[in-house]
XYZ file of C-alpha atoms in Angstrom:
787
model
C 25.708 -62.143 -22.374
C 26.872 -64.910 -24.717
C 27.969 -63.648 -28.141
C 27.537 -66.164 -30.958
C 29.914 -64.193 -33.165
C 32.743 -65.700 -31.103
C 31.909 -69.124 -32.570
C 31.109 -68.273 -36.186
C 31.773 -65.208 -38.339
C 29.206 -64.925 -41.151
C 30.127 -63.404 -44.473
C 27.017 -64.003 -46.567
C 23.421 -65.215 -46.226
C 21.549 -66.624 -49.236
C 17.887 -66.630 -48.217
C 15.131 -68.363 -50.172
C 11.838 -67.679 -48.397
C 8.372 -69.052 -48.983
C 5.652 -66.892 -47.475
C 1.988 -67.832 -47.268
C -0.126 -64.874 -46.167
C -3.292 -66.959 -45.858
C -1.704 -69.600 -43.637
C 0.450 -66.943 -41.936
C 3.627 -68.996 -42.389
C 7.223 -68.311 -43.315
C 9.957 -70.810 -44.149
C 12.485 -71.966 -46.662
C 16.243 -72.287 -46.605
C 19.119 -70.095 -45.599
C 22.692 -70.742 -46.686
C 25.139 -69.134 -44.305
C 28.708 -68.742 -45.541
C 31.408 -67.934 -43.022
C 34.200 -69.112 -40.768
C 33.731 -71.427 -37.787
C 35.927 -70.356 -34.880
C 34.842 -73.102 -32.493
C 33.515 -76.657 -32.523
C 30.140 -75.581 -31.171
C 28.449 -73.190 -33.620
C 25.270 -71.420 -32.559
C 22.589 -69.417 -34.360
C 19.631 -67.462 -33.060
C 16.334 -69.049 -34.135
C 13.446 -67.903 -31.966
C 10.050 -69.497 -32.615
C 11.358 -71.370 -35.651
C 11.250 -75.117 -36.333
C 14.473 -76.378 -37.931
C 13.863 -79.195 -40.425
C 17.391 -79.944 -41.641
C 20.988 -78.767 -41.502
C 23.727 -79.376 -44.069
C 27.351 -78.428 -43.464
C 29.313 -78.203 -46.689
C 26.621 -80.322 -48.333
C 26.648 -83.070 -45.695
C 23.892 -83.771 -43.181
C 24.813 -82.507 -39.741
C 23.563 -83.204 -36.251
C 21.863 -80.278 -34.560
C 19.652 -79.396 -31.649
C 17.317 -76.492 -30.912
C 16.434 -75.212 -27.481
C 15.431 -71.846 -26.017
C 15.575 -70.112 -29.386
C 19.074 -71.356 -30.237
C 20.178 -73.675 -33.052
C 23.382 -75.497 -32.064
C 25.745 -77.529 -34.242
C 27.868 -79.387 -31.730
C 30.623 -80.824 -33.950
C 31.134 -78.388 -36.772
C 34.547 -78.400 -38.451
C 36.550 -75.224 -38.008
C 37.322 -73.019 -40.977
C 35.272 -71.836 -43.945
C 31.821 -73.420 -44.035
C 28.533 -73.304 -45.905
C 25.757 -74.094 -43.453
C 22.367 -74.671 -45.073
C 19.334 -74.642 -42.789
C 15.806 -75.667 -43.776
C 13.169 -74.303 -41.428
C 9.593 -73.110 -41.022
C 7.703 -70.826 -38.691
C 4.736 -68.517 -38.270
C 4.269 -64.867 -39.166
C 3.860 -62.709 -36.076
C 0.968 -60.406 -35.248
C 2.784 -58.199 -32.716
C 4.643 -56.010 -35.227
C 8.079 -57.550 -34.716
C 10.067 -60.081 -36.714
C 8.165 -60.916 -39.914
C 4.545 -59.976 -39.252
C 1.066 -59.594 -40.710
C -0.513 -56.186 -41.371
C -3.923 -55.489 -42.914
C -6.022 -52.695 -44.360
C -9.491 -52.382 -45.896
C -9.841 -51.520 -49.557
C -12.943 -51.574 -51.769
C -14.876 -53.804 -49.407
C -12.262 -56.443 -48.654
C -9.197 -56.942 -46.469
C -5.745 -56.629 -48.010
C -2.919 -58.431 -46.216
C 0.677 -57.241 -46.030
C 3.750 -59.015 -44.721
C 6.344 -56.625 -43.287
C 9.406 -56.847 -41.090
C 10.749 -55.133 -37.995
C 14.090 -56.695 -37.106
C 15.510 -54.039 -34.785
C 16.688 -54.720 -32.221
C 16.939 -58.537 -32.092
C 13.999 -59.888 -34.095
C 15.644 -61.085 -37.336
C 16.030 -64.361 -35.423
C 12.235 -64.725 -35.550
C 12.286 -64.785 -39.371
C 15.369 -66.870 -40.189
C 18.266 -68.560 -38.338
C 21.160 -66.113 -38.071
C 23.725 -64.559 -35.791
C 21.521 -61.698 -34.710
C 24.151 -59.364 -33.292
C 25.042 -55.929 -34.713
C 28.753 -56.764 -35.054
C 27.936 -59.847 -37.178
C 27.825 -57.879 -40.421
C 27.344 -59.824 -43.643
C 26.053 -59.592 -47.203
C 22.463 -60.783 -47.789
C 20.926 -62.151 -50.984
C 17.165 -62.484 -50.666
C 14.698 -64.378 -52.853
C 11.026 -64.627 -51.918
C 8.114 -66.719 -53.181
C 4.619 -65.633 -52.174
C 1.195 -67.201 -52.686
C -0.263 -63.995 -54.150
C 1.352 -63.414 -57.543
C -0.058 -59.871 -57.735
C 1.892 -58.740 -54.683
C 4.664 -56.185 -54.892
C 7.800 -57.525 -53.171
C 10.150 -54.876 -51.806
C 13.610 -55.548 -50.353
C 16.669 -53.513 -49.394
C 18.232 -53.557 -52.868
C 16.104 -55.902 -54.986
C 15.394 -59.635 -55.192
C 18.493 -61.692 -55.905
C 20.797 -58.690 -55.454
C 23.556 -58.636 -52.816
C 23.170 -55.989 -50.130
C 26.072 -53.984 -48.745
C 27.774 -55.535 -45.753
C 25.375 -54.817 -42.919
C 23.843 -56.047 -39.652
C 20.903 -58.468 -39.520
C 18.594 -55.902 -37.915
C 18.790 -53.764 -41.079
C 17.526 -56.463 -43.454
C 13.923 -55.911 -44.528
C 11.189 -56.987 -46.889
C 7.615 -55.856 -47.477
C 5.047 -57.852 -49.469
C 1.606 -56.616 -50.476
C -0.392 -54.301 -52.693
C 0.794 -50.690 -52.787
C 0.950 -47.730 -55.091
C 3.653 -45.100 -55.100
C 5.599 -42.374 -56.873
C 9.244 -42.017 -57.882
C 11.539 -38.995 -58.027
C 15.269 -38.538 -58.599
C 17.308 -36.072 -56.592
C 20.032 -33.727 -57.825
C 22.700 -36.328 -57.070
C 21.005 -38.999 -59.163
C 19.546 -41.133 -56.377
C 16.153 -42.618 -57.250
C 13.580 -42.365 -54.445
C 10.270 -44.252 -54.473
C 7.667 -43.932 -51.738
C 4.747 -46.358 -51.431
C 1.500 -46.417 -49.489
C -1.466 -48.781 -49.202
C -4.113 -48.658 -51.937
C -6.662 -47.100 -49.568
C -4.432 -44.023 -49.224
C -4.199 -41.153 -51.709
C -1.018 -41.791 -53.690
C -0.337 -38.032 -53.784
C 0.148 -38.197 -50.013
C 3.706 -39.473 -50.667
C 4.821 -36.332 -52.529
C 5.983 -34.432 -49.453
C 7.992 -37.395 -48.141
C 9.647 -37.778 -51.536
C 10.670 -34.118 -51.482
C 12.127 -34.342 -47.975
C 13.935 -37.601 -48.765
C 15.466 -36.240 -51.958
C 16.787 -33.089 -50.313
C 17.855 -34.836 -47.087
C 20.079 -37.226 -49.024
C 21.618 -34.269 -50.848
C 22.241 -32.466 -47.548
C 23.886 -35.500 -45.976
C 25.941 -36.242 -49.110
C 27.321 -32.718 -49.075
C 28.006 -32.476 -45.338
C 29.101 -35.990 -44.380
C 31.665 -36.223 -47.168
C 30.690 -39.812 -48.028
C 27.936 -40.257 -50.610
C 24.801 -42.331 -50.022
C 26.152 -45.708 -51.149
C 23.034 -47.233 -52.754
C 21.595 -46.402 -56.186
C 18.050 -46.090 -54.867
C 15.969 -45.524 -51.754
C 12.544 -47.031 -51.083
C 10.135 -45.790 -48.412
C 6.920 -47.559 -47.371
C 4.022 -46.424 -45.171
C 2.630 -49.441 -43.299
C -0.880 -49.673 -41.816
C 0.513 -51.484 -38.754
C 3.853 -50.427 -37.331
C 5.030 -50.520 -33.719
C 7.594 -47.703 -33.861
C 7.523 -44.404 -35.727
C 9.839 -45.612 -38.486
C 12.759 -47.960 -39.132
C 15.976 -47.200 -41.023
C 16.405 -50.522 -42.874
C 19.193 -49.819 -45.349
C 17.597 -48.782 -48.639
C 14.075 -49.839 -47.545
C 12.815 -47.510 -44.838
C 9.482 -48.418 -43.234
C 7.133 -45.983 -41.490
C 3.919 -45.723 -39.565
C 1.418 -44.016 -41.888
C 1.159 -40.948 -39.650
C 4.925 -40.493 -39.938
C 5.133 -40.506 -43.751
C 1.891 -39.458 -45.423
C 0.861 -35.832 -45.927
C -2.598 -35.359 -47.413
C -4.299 -32.181 -48.578
C -5.914 -32.061 -45.132
C -2.581 -32.184 -43.276
C -1.564 -29.545 -40.757
C 1.742 -27.708 -40.592
C 2.487 -29.740 -37.460
C 2.088 -32.974 -39.411
C 4.346 -31.726 -42.197
C 7.028 -30.896 -39.641
C 6.660 -34.273 -37.964
C 6.930 -36.140 -41.273
C 9.902 -34.018 -42.357
C 11.757 -34.716 -39.115
C 10.976 -38.431 -39.228
C 12.152 -38.843 -42.825
C 15.310 -36.810 -42.181
C 15.961 -38.847 -39.021
C 15.690 -42.197 -40.778
C 17.808 -41.092 -43.717
C 20.597 -39.837 -41.470
C 20.649 -43.421 -40.171
C 21.733 -44.551 -43.626
C 25.104 -43.247 -42.418
C 24.766 -43.242 -38.603
C 23.768 -46.853 -37.988
C 23.728 -48.465 -41.425
C 27.062 -47.500 -43.001
C 28.759 -47.431 -39.580
C 27.037 -49.509 -36.919
C 27.520 -49.697 -33.162
C 29.438 -52.808 -32.113
C 26.865 -53.652 -29.451
C 23.580 -52.267 -28.171
C 25.206 -50.365 -25.292
C 26.316 -47.875 -27.953
C 22.840 -47.496 -29.460
C 23.269 -43.742 -28.962
C 25.818 -43.762 -31.812
C 22.788 -44.331 -34.023
C 19.940 -42.541 -32.313
C 21.538 -39.526 -30.663
C 23.109 -38.419 -33.930
C 20.001 -39.043 -36.008
C 17.938 -37.132 -33.447
C 19.936 -33.948 -33.944
C 20.776 -34.376 -37.642
C 17.066 -34.445 -38.474
C 16.818 -30.847 -37.263
C 19.848 -29.674 -39.234
C 18.482 -31.280 -42.412
C 14.939 -29.913 -42.063
C 16.260 -26.471 -41.132
C 18.232 -26.548 -44.385
C 15.264 -27.721 -46.474
C 12.547 -25.580 -44.856
C 14.112 -22.736 -42.840
C 10.668 -21.137 -42.572
C 9.655 -23.977 -40.232
C 11.931 -22.596 -37.478
C 12.357 -26.249 -36.642
C 14.991 -25.851 -33.932
C 12.436 -24.060 -31.756
C 10.662 -27.398 -31.490
C 13.922 -29.072 -30.516
C 14.484 -26.602 -27.690
C 10.939 -26.751 -26.286
C 10.524 -30.480 -26.936
C 13.665 -32.623 -26.896
C 15.733 -30.416 -24.594
C 12.967 -30.087 -22.035
C 12.075 -33.797 -22.194
C 15.708 -34.719 -21.581
C 16.009 -32.386 -18.605
C 12.862 -33.746 -16.973
C 13.643 -37.437 -17.451
C 17.327 -37.094 -16.557
C 16.544 -35.446 -13.213
C 15.852 -38.694 -11.319
C 18.369 -40.914 -9.590
C 18.376 -44.362 -11.170
C 17.693 -43.114 -14.699
C 19.708 -44.861 -17.407
C 22.722 -43.189 -18.940
C 22.964 -42.560 -22.672
C 25.600 -45.308 -22.858
C 24.047 -48.206 -20.987
C 25.391 -51.715 -20.395
C 23.217 -54.606 -21.566
C 23.294 -57.950 -19.751
C 20.102 -59.604 -20.945
C 18.357 -59.687 -24.360
C 15.180 -58.365 -22.739
C 17.107 -55.258 -21.639
C 17.841 -54.266 -25.232
C 14.263 -53.087 -25.728
C 14.515 -50.797 -22.676
C 17.408 -48.845 -24.193
C 15.094 -46.954 -26.546
C 14.111 -44.392 -23.886
C 13.063 -41.450 -26.066
C 14.051 -38.824 -23.518
C 17.547 -40.223 -22.938
C 19.074 -42.035 -25.937
C 17.203 -39.800 -28.383
C 16.602 -36.410 -26.756
C 19.441 -36.162 -24.231
C 21.886 -37.721 -26.670
C 20.799 -35.263 -29.362
C 21.327 -32.319 -27.039
C 24.798 -33.569 -26.155
C 25.576 -33.782 -29.850
C 24.323 -30.212 -30.305
C 26.537 -29.114 -27.407
C 29.518 -30.738 -29.157
C 28.647 -29.312 -32.592
C 28.220 -25.794 -31.216
C 31.523 -26.040 -29.322
C 33.384 -27.322 -32.426
C 31.567 -25.380 -35.121
C 29.577 -27.084 -37.900
C 32.427 -27.093 -40.418
C 34.922 -28.682 -38.045
C 32.341 -31.208 -36.888
C 31.692 -32.292 -40.478
C 35.433 -32.736 -41.080
C 35.590 -35.101 -38.126
C 32.461 -36.975 -39.224
C 33.887 -37.427 -42.727
C 37.017 -38.999 -41.229
C 34.838 -41.250 -39.053
C 32.752 -42.499 -41.980
C 35.759 -43.051 -44.213
C 37.548 -45.100 -41.567
C 34.640 -47.213 -40.301
C 32.304 -47.569 -43.309
C 30.785 -51.070 -43.545
C 32.274 -51.769 -40.107
C 31.319 -51.424 -36.477
C 32.430 -48.725 -34.048
C 32.266 -47.689 -30.409
C 31.987 -44.213 -28.929
C 35.714 -43.731 -28.469
C 36.254 -44.305 -32.192
C 34.093 -41.277 -32.911
C 35.729 -39.039 -30.300
C 39.162 -39.857 -31.709
C 38.100 -38.770 -35.203
C 36.515 -35.538 -33.913
C 39.413 -34.582 -31.623
C 41.780 -33.111 -34.267
C 39.071 -30.630 -35.284
C 37.625 -29.853 -31.830
C 40.052 -27.621 -29.960
C 39.033 -29.259 -26.672
C 39.019 -32.746 -25.149
C 35.841 -34.138 -26.722
C 36.364 -37.580 -25.226
C 36.664 -36.300 -21.656
C 33.566 -34.131 -21.895
C 31.397 -36.662 -23.661
C 32.397 -39.633 -21.522
C 31.126 -37.752 -18.484
C 27.789 -36.831 -20.036
C 27.283 -40.059 -22.027
C 28.437 -42.588 -19.432
C 26.858 -40.973 -16.382
C 23.169 -40.310 -15.782
C 22.041 -36.839 -14.848
C 23.378 -33.321 -15.371
C 24.597 -30.401 -13.253
C 22.896 -27.334 -11.885
C 25.331 -24.441 -12.084
C 25.337 -21.624 -9.541
C 27.177 -18.480 -10.576
C 30.350 -17.779 -8.628
C 31.806 -15.118 -10.903
C 30.606 -12.989 -13.791
C 28.277 -14.552 -16.357
C 29.252 -18.068 -15.219
C 32.968 -17.716 -15.958
C 33.189 -19.354 -12.519
C 30.524 -21.558 -11.025
C 29.731 -24.220 -8.466
C 27.968 -27.345 -9.661
C 25.861 -30.108 -8.165
C 23.942 -32.943 -9.765
C 20.406 -31.682 -10.350
C 17.820 -34.053 -8.852
C 14.082 -33.914 -8.356
C 13.985 -36.949 -6.068
C 16.880 -36.557 -3.661
C 19.617 -34.403 -2.204
C 21.830 -32.677 -4.748
C 25.483 -33.590 -4.281
C 28.670 -31.958 -5.550
C 29.510 -32.935 -9.136
C 32.282 -32.342 -11.636
C 30.989 -32.566 -15.203
C 33.569 -31.120 -17.627
C 31.983 -28.362 -19.720
C 33.861 -26.902 -22.670
C 32.142 -23.532 -22.311
C 29.131 -22.393 -20.271
C 26.665 -20.618 -22.523
C 23.176 -19.304 -21.885
C 21.780 -20.628 -25.155
C 19.908 -23.944 -25.323
C 22.803 -26.222 -26.273
C 24.252 -27.024 -22.843
C 22.763 -29.964 -20.930
C 22.690 -28.233 -17.569
C 20.484 -25.904 -15.528
C 21.536 -22.376 -14.593
C 20.443 -21.523 -11.057
C 20.043 -17.763 -10.994
C 19.595 -16.094 -7.622
C 16.685 -13.674 -7.241
C 18.733 -10.629 -8.177
C 20.226 -12.333 -11.252
C 16.821 -13.594 -12.306
C 15.184 -10.192 -12.004
C 18.050 -8.636 -13.939
C 17.531 -11.157 -16.778
C 13.812 -10.401 -16.847
C 14.584 -6.699 -16.996
C 16.583 -7.191 -20.188
C 14.326 -9.954 -21.542
C 13.356 -8.181 -24.752
C 17.005 -7.700 -25.711
C 17.867 -11.388 -25.324
C 17.941 -13.968 -28.081
C 15.169 -16.589 -28.225
C 17.383 -19.383 -26.893
C 18.417 -17.267 -23.916
C 14.762 -16.481 -23.189
C 13.824 -20.154 -23.366
C 16.697 -21.122 -21.094
C 15.574 -18.632 -18.424
C 12.011 -19.959 -18.381
C 12.846 -23.661 -18.708
C 15.503 -23.559 -16.003
C 13.220 -21.588 -13.691
C 10.372 -24.060 -14.157
C 12.713 -26.907 -13.219
C 14.306 -25.316 -10.149
C 10.860 -24.559 -8.677
C 10.378 -28.327 -8.400
C 13.228 -28.371 -5.861
C 14.183 -26.549 -2.674
C 16.003 -23.932 -4.791
C 12.837 -21.925 -5.528
C 9.118 -22.163 -4.604
C 6.453 -23.200 -7.122
C 4.270 -20.250 -6.202
C 6.818 -17.884 -7.790
C 5.749 -19.144 -11.227
C 2.239 -17.673 -10.975
C 3.190 -13.972 -11.030
C 6.051 -14.768 -13.413
C 3.754 -16.118 -16.136
C 1.595 -13.001 -15.964
C 4.525 -10.977 -17.271
C 4.258 -12.774 -20.621
C 0.622 -12.071 -21.552
C 1.834 -9.934 -24.465
C 4.475 -12.373 -25.660
C 4.384 -13.088 -29.406
C 6.774 -16.050 -29.617
C 5.076 -19.426 -30.054
C 8.115 -21.089 -28.484
C 7.765 -18.977 -25.329
C 4.061 -19.829 -25.164
C 4.972 -23.486 -25.508
C 6.980 -23.201 -22.286
C 4.163 -21.212 -20.657
C 1.812 -24.094 -21.513
C 4.307 -26.583 -20.079
C 4.548 -24.526 -16.891
C 0.760 -24.364 -16.585
C 0.625 -28.146 -16.987
C 3.115 -28.468 -14.128
C 0.997 -26.227 -11.901
C -2.146 -28.310 -12.488
C -0.894 -30.943 -10.044
C -1.572 -28.654 -7.093
C -5.345 -28.594 -7.665
C -7.859 -31.356 -7.002
C -10.177 -32.004 -9.947
C -13.408 -29.961 -9.762
C -12.284 -28.162 -6.578
C -12.981 -24.484 -5.973
C -9.268 -23.743 -6.267
C -9.040 -25.538 -9.616
C -11.866 -23.360 -10.939
C -9.963 -20.270 -9.786
C -6.789 -21.561 -11.441
C -8.657 -22.081 -14.701
C -9.840 -18.491 -14.485
C -6.209 -17.457 -13.985
C -5.323 -19.320 -17.194
C -8.203 -17.680 -19.088
C -6.977 -14.270 -17.956
C -3.445 -15.235 -18.971
C -4.377 -16.013 -22.578
C -7.302 -13.707 -23.353
C -5.268 -10.754 -24.622
C -3.146 -12.765 -27.056
C -5.962 -15.070 -28.181
C -8.161 -12.091 -28.997
C -5.292 -10.721 -31.029
C -4.545 -13.851 -33.125
C -8.169 -15.072 -33.215
C -9.631 -18.560 -33.050
C -9.902 -18.930 -36.816
C -6.914 -19.115 -39.105
C -6.104 -16.457 -41.655
C -4.400 -16.696 -45.029
C -1.866 -14.217 -43.669
C -0.819 -16.457 -40.769
C 2.877 -17.185 -40.631
C 4.432 -20.266 -39.059
C 4.769 -18.621 -35.643
C 1.112 -17.526 -35.593
C -0.097 -21.032 -36.440
C 1.890 -22.514 -33.542
C 0.956 -19.663 -31.220
C -2.760 -20.196 -31.865
C -2.373 -23.934 -31.238
C -0.812 -23.272 -27.819
C -3.456 -20.732 -26.878
C -6.351 -22.952 -27.936
C -4.946 -25.859 -25.951
C -4.805 -23.634 -22.872
C -8.322 -22.366 -23.566
C -9.586 -25.942 -23.688
C -8.016 -26.783 -20.316
C -9.366 -23.553 -18.828
C -12.879 -24.349 -20.125
C -13.180 -21.021 -21.880
C -16.780 -21.521 -22.994
C -16.779 -18.665 -25.496
C -13.840 -20.240 -27.307
C -15.229 -23.788 -27.072
C -18.615 -22.748 -28.429
C -17.031 -20.821 -31.285
C -14.976 -23.877 -32.217
C -17.949 -26.256 -31.937
C -19.960 -24.135 -34.387
C -17.303 -24.819 -37.023
C -17.864 -28.585 -36.843
C -18.555 -30.391 -40.114
C -19.408 -34.088 -40.345
C -17.063 -34.208 -43.335
C -13.894 -33.793 -41.301
C -11.741 -33.039 -44.338
C -13.773 -29.858 -44.943
C -12.852 -28.312 -41.609
C -9.940 -25.883 -41.322
C -7.020 -28.304 -41.019
C -4.975 -26.148 -38.631
C -7.747 -26.024 -36.019
C -9.567 -29.249 -36.960
C -8.358 -31.082 -33.865
C -9.514 -28.157 -31.669
C -12.937 -28.223 -33.338
C -13.250 -31.973 -32.839
C -12.185 -31.653 -29.199
C -14.632 -28.848 -28.434
C -17.612 -30.463 -30.182
C -17.445 -33.790 -28.381
C -16.528 -32.185 -25.068
C -19.671 -30.041 -25.191
C -21.831 -32.792 -26.703
C -20.581 -36.229 -25.586
C -23.221 -37.974 -27.712
C -20.876 -37.375 -30.651
C -18.586 -40.120 -29.331
C -20.451 -42.699 -31.433
C -20.114 -40.581 -34.571
C -16.408 -40.129 -33.907
C -15.902 -43.865 -33.378
C -17.553 -44.604 -36.711
C -15.390 -41.987 -38.391
C -12.308 -43.543 -36.820
C -13.271 -46.935 -38.236
C -13.969 -45.685 -41.750
C -11.424 -42.974 -42.507
C -8.065 -43.910 -44.002
C -6.464 -40.494 -43.457
C -3.927 -41.210 -40.671
C -3.978 -37.694 -39.208
C -7.767 -37.457 -38.987
C -7.892 -40.980 -37.570
C -5.492 -40.004 -34.795
C -7.253 -36.689 -34.034
C -10.712 -38.190 -33.793
C -9.628 -41.025 -31.497
C -7.939 -38.561 -29.148
C -10.983 -36.289 -29.075
C -13.262 -39.091 -27.855
C -11.130 -39.522 -24.729
C -11.748 -35.955 -23.526
C -15.380 -36.392 -22.451
C -16.490 -36.690 -18.824
C -19.540 -38.916 -19.403
C -18.724 -42.336 -17.939
C -21.192 -44.171 -20.173
C -19.423 -42.834 -23.248
C -16.005 -43.492 -21.726
C -16.950 -47.115 -21.024
C -17.407 -47.637 -24.785
C -13.845 -46.505 -25.330
C -12.491 -48.738 -22.566
C -14.189 -51.698 -24.240
C -12.434 -50.810 -27.511
C -9.063 -51.359 -25.839
C -9.584 -55.074 -26.293
C -10.949 -54.928 -29.844
C -8.007 -55.082 -32.289
C -10.428 -55.186 -35.203
C -11.479 -51.656 -34.192
C -8.361 -50.157 -32.593
C -5.215 -51.442 -34.220
C -2.563 -52.723 -31.793
C -0.280 -49.854 -32.879
C -2.874 -47.379 -31.523
C -3.992 -49.326 -28.451
C -1.460 -47.794 -26.068
C -2.383 -44.255 -27.126
C -6.054 -44.906 -26.445
C -5.195 -46.391 -23.068
C -2.938 -43.587 -21.860
C -5.357 -40.889 -23.058
C -8.112 -42.570 -21.045
C -5.869 -42.991 -18.011
C -5.060 -39.268 -18.084
C -8.780 -38.472 -17.998
C -9.776 -38.264 -14.326
C -13.245 -39.596 -15.100
C -11.943 -42.631 -17.017
C -8.885 -43.509 -14.944
C -10.416 -46.130 -12.688
C -12.144 -47.917 -15.590
C -9.030 -47.845 -17.767
C -6.713 -49.122 -15.047
C -9.131 -51.895 -14.102
C -9.162 -52.960 -17.749
C -5.344 -52.985 -17.856
C -5.071 -55.131 -14.729
C -7.596 -57.627 -16.071
C -6.075 -57.751 -19.562
C -2.327 -57.496 -18.954
C -1.628 -60.819 -20.699
C -3.406 -59.535 -23.790
C -1.439 -56.268 -23.654
C 1.854 -58.183 -23.415
C 0.884 -60.281 -26.417
C 0.055 -57.380 -28.730
C 2.794 -54.996 -27.527
C 6.234 -55.452 -28.971
C 9.055 -55.697 -26.443
C 10.020 -52.095 -27.114
C 6.642 -50.615 -26.157
C 5.588 -52.599 -23.080
C 7.452 -50.300 -20.688
C 5.421 -47.370 -22.027
C 2.670 -48.343 -19.578
C 4.543 -47.800 -16.282
C 6.543 -44.904 -17.781
C 3.673 -42.730 -19.027
C 1.164 -43.686 -16.344
C 3.626 -42.371 -13.750
C 3.505 -38.935 -15.353
C -0.208 -38.574 -14.576
C -0.324 -39.656 -10.925
C -0.723 -36.989 -8.257
C -2.523 -38.742 -5.385
C -1.325 -41.268 -2.823
C -4.275 -43.517 -3.670
C -3.364 -43.736 -7.346
C 0.278 -44.334 -6.422
C -0.640 -47.234 -4.158
C -2.667 -48.804 -6.973
C 0.254 -48.284 -9.373
C 2.712 -49.933 -6.984
C 0.405 -52.824 -6.176
C 0.109 -53.690 -9.867
C 3.640 -53.046 -11.104
C 5.843 -53.947 -8.098
C 5.550 -57.731 -8.740
C 7.003 -57.083 -12.239
C 10.003 -55.127 -10.964
C 12.399 -58.005 -11.633
C 11.381 -58.302 -15.286
C 14.280 -56.826 -17.319
C 11.952 -55.233 -19.880
C 10.043 -53.333 -17.183
C 12.287 -52.907 -14.145
C 13.860 -49.545 -14.995
C 10.584 -47.952 -16.114
C 8.891 -49.042 -12.893
C 11.763 -47.828 -10.713
C 11.913 -44.392 -12.347
C 8.116 -44.215 -12.380
C 8.044 -44.681 -8.607
C 10.756 -42.061 -8.082
C 8.904 -39.602 -10.318
C 5.610 -40.080 -8.481
C 7.210 -39.815 -5.050
C 8.958 -36.586 -6.043
C 5.673 -35.166 -7.335
C 3.777 -36.117 -4.172
C 6.474 -34.465 -2.043
C 6.307 -31.338 -4.191
C 2.525 -31.210 -3.763
C 2.894 -31.676 -0.009
C 5.501 -28.903 0.202
C 4.105 -26.303 -2.218
C 0.374 -26.857 -2.769
C -0.900 -24.682 0.055
C 1.158 -21.655 -0.985
C 0.040 -22.032 -4.614
C -3.617 -22.323 -3.618
C -3.346 -19.386 -1.237
C -1.960 -17.180 -4.028
C -4.801 -18.195 -6.335
C -7.415 -17.511 -3.647
C -5.849 -14.161 -2.732
C -5.905 -13.110 -6.389
C -9.710 -13.270 -6.377
C -10.248 -11.690 -2.966
């Protein structure tokens, strides 16, 4: 791929922008100071009209084509290139874009930015490459004089030396609150006027303490005097780490009085993740997008360390083990999956790098494996050296390994190159005592496992190692016999690894059914999370509404009844964190199993004022009420339209998609194409929830096929591949697979979609083979249980 940095090295951008929210336009001038290395100088300028170019104050010839501004005869050496231009504000949540919210009977308009990965070029001409670091001075004129204008460091102030994708501005009407942490950093968090301003308090607390934690452990202080956070009504991702001006989806930042513990944890992790990026990504930035993991993998594990420090009562690492670790193992088990370090040959491929299960979850687990092998103190010594050497610069993976090596005690580079550069992971079969010797093969769900040779510093049975332990029957039974004496991570590893190997020829799926029954008395919410995951995996063997599915649901009811009777459906003031999570898992299983006693009890707690319901089981109440009485879909839709609370909004939309009534479901399918009702940021969620509903699948997929152009227009590049990726996870029949292939196969050559489609097909084919191989034995066991 052509790199424009080879022709011109920018040092500073002076931006003077004029933004008209009513006309939805952006323009102005940008002065770019730097050194020309070649006669032909090029800048990225996608969707922009260039009006004039001056080079050192003199008019210059230029041409624009295919999103590139070219100066064909620029003098070499130090230059000031001044570009006058104009363009339009986007509506697809990338570049500089329009966002809206309703307040006191009228629509408020916001202008916000999302420049990662390569969308700064849609707002101003620039060299939009991560290695093209420069200083930015930003001045903005807007047509609404009452607007608050937020930037990285302040209007007219020079930023630190940073990449274009980290520049940001937000313009609109907000209110917020300011705190100062123990190290003197001022933190201000804003939200839209239709949100309760007190909903920013929790995010301020987490931000203040996260910065302190990172200051103390990274050895290099947060380099800016202030931090600003903003919750945006329309946001494609979860959040974005713009240096000093972090932007968030409202659900990822705001915590109201009606918020659940789960929401608090999610917000805490998101804030801690983005603030770790102020070092991993902002202070030191990957040289090119193939090393995106240098940003995301680190942030995805550091968020857990920070939140564990701030709120140890959250037991936050349990969520990492049952969420990120498991997601990484499942996604990384297919041939053709991307590696953590992935080459990029086309701009459209950049968006596909943000695979949450690989760059985020797998990368985070690899970092945990390294940290555990080194020890936290030694790891921090190496990280301090890394930041001190590369601050305000760019780095590649080997730069990091070299700084960690003196403190590691093992060859970090050798181990991490194997796991980072190669897709997949090994399954280890014991050949000694407690895996002091072992044989290894690449673990695959869609092909023959072949001999492998991943270097592993130390095999442990905790949750840090990115591998699967294949215990033989005798070893497995021995582990179960001592289960109560094991640590939680060892227990989780046994169950997670067993669930995975039963999807291969190593062990039959039917063995899971009697295994789960041994855990009816289990008290750990984390263990029940894996039980729920295992139950979800077993669902694929049963046709919807079949006699065997009814028997399986009875099996699930029998599995949970003892523990659910113990913890109760309703919350108690004496509930600890584990009990709250445990109840959530049990109620989710009860809903699947159609436990009518539980559903009726929940439905009786329904209140039309959603904020009055018990927050911790509010989503369960909403689900049960509409499931039993589908006529409530209309009431839920109206509530979705009117409420500003982001958590309630999300819960109520999800609940509507659970009904079986096709007339009610058709209303929801129609909403997929109504952005004035369902914001584009929520459209994919509504679609995939409907697609996962057996009774809505055909309608939802027909809508997608008929409206694909619309979907492409409203979906940012980074989210379009969500459709083939997450649809694949729900397909368990040959008929649905044929429909999937017929629609997506013609798009297989599109760089933004090709990998997701390929892995989707492999995943479905592996699942169909598993069903063909194991379904009859699973059904026979279920039938025999009732005979």
